[in-house]
Amino acid sequence: MTGRTLPTVWCLTPDERDGKRCVWCGAELGDDAIPAGIAVGYWGAHNRSVAVYECAAHTPTAEPGDAT
């Protein structure tokens, strides 16, 4: 998961809410989608939060020599 602040669920497009597009750039996602976190949203007492995904272009890569 990235350290960026995710938008609320109300700011997402339907495809971003459904996990079909990258939450950051809107690129179409396939089986290689990477979890970006939870976009939070409430409608009164009802939790409308959803898991959102990102493409590989927005995923930080490990630097050589980093511990895994």
Coordinates of C-alpha atoms in Angstrom, one line a residue:
M1 CA 0.0 0.0 0.0
T2 CA 1.2 3.5 -0.7
G3 CA 1.6 6.4 1.8
R4 CA -0.6 8.7 -0.3
T5 CA -4.0 9.9 1.0
L6 CA -6.8 8.0 -0.7
P7 CA -9.8 9.9 -2.0
T8 CA -13.1 9.3 -0.2
V9 CA -15.5 6.8 -1.8
W10 CA -17.7 9.7 -3.0
C11 CA -14.9 11.0 -5.2
L12 CA -14.3 7.7 -7.0
T13 CA -15.7 6.8 -10.4
P14 CA -17.9 3.7 -10.6
D15 CA -15.1 1.7 -12.2
E16 CA -12.6 2.8 -9.5
R17 CA -15.1 1.7 -6.8
D18 CA -15.5 -1.6 -8.5
G19 CA -11.8 -2.2 -8.7
K20 CA -11.7 -2.1 -12.5
R21 CA -9.5 1.1 -12.8
C22 CA -6.5 2.5 -10.9
V23 CA -7.5 4.9 -8.1
W24 CA -4.6 7.3 -9.1
C25 CA -4.6 7.5 -12.9
G26 CA -7.8 5.6 -14.0
A27 CA -5.8 3.0 -16.0
E28 CA -7.7 -0.2 -16.6
L29 CA -6.6 -3.0 -14.2
G30 CA -6.3 -6.7 -14.8
D31 CA -5.3 -9.6 -12.6
D32 CA -2.2 -7.7 -11.7
A33 CA -4.0 -5.0 -9.7
I34 CA -2.3 -4.0 -6.4
P35 CA -4.3 -3.1 -3.3
A36 CA -4.0 0.7 -2.6
G37 CA -6.1 0.7 0.6
I38 CA -9.6 1.6 1.7
A39 CA -11.5 4.6 0.3
V40 CA -13.7 5.6 3.3
G41 CA -17.3 6.8 3.0
Y42 CA -20.4 6.7 5.3
W43 CA -24.0 7.5 4.4
G44 CA -25.4 8.2 7.9
A45 CA -24.7 5.1 9.9
H46 CA -24.0 3.0 6.8
N47 CA -20.4 2.2 6.0
R48 CA -19.9 2.5 2.2
S49 CA -16.1 2.1 2.3
V50 CA -14.5 0.0 -0.5
A51 CA -11.1 -1.5 -1.2
V52 CA -9.4 0.4 -4.1
Y53 CA -6.5 -0.8 -6.3
E54 CA -3.6 0.8 -8.2
C55 CA -1.5 -0.1 -11.2
A56 CA 2.1 -1.1 -11.0
A57 CA 3.2 2.4 -12.2
H58 CA 2.1 3.8 -8.8
T59 CA 3.7 1.1 -6.6
P60 CA 7.0 2.0 -5.0
T61 CA 9.7 -0.5 -5.8
A62 CA 12.4 -1.8 -3.4
E63 CA 15.8 -0.3 -3.8
P64 CA 18.8 -2.7 -4.2
G65 CA 20.0 -3.7 -0.8
D66 CA 16.7 -3.1 1.0
A67 CA 15.8 -5.8 3.5
T68 CA 12.8 -7.8 2.6

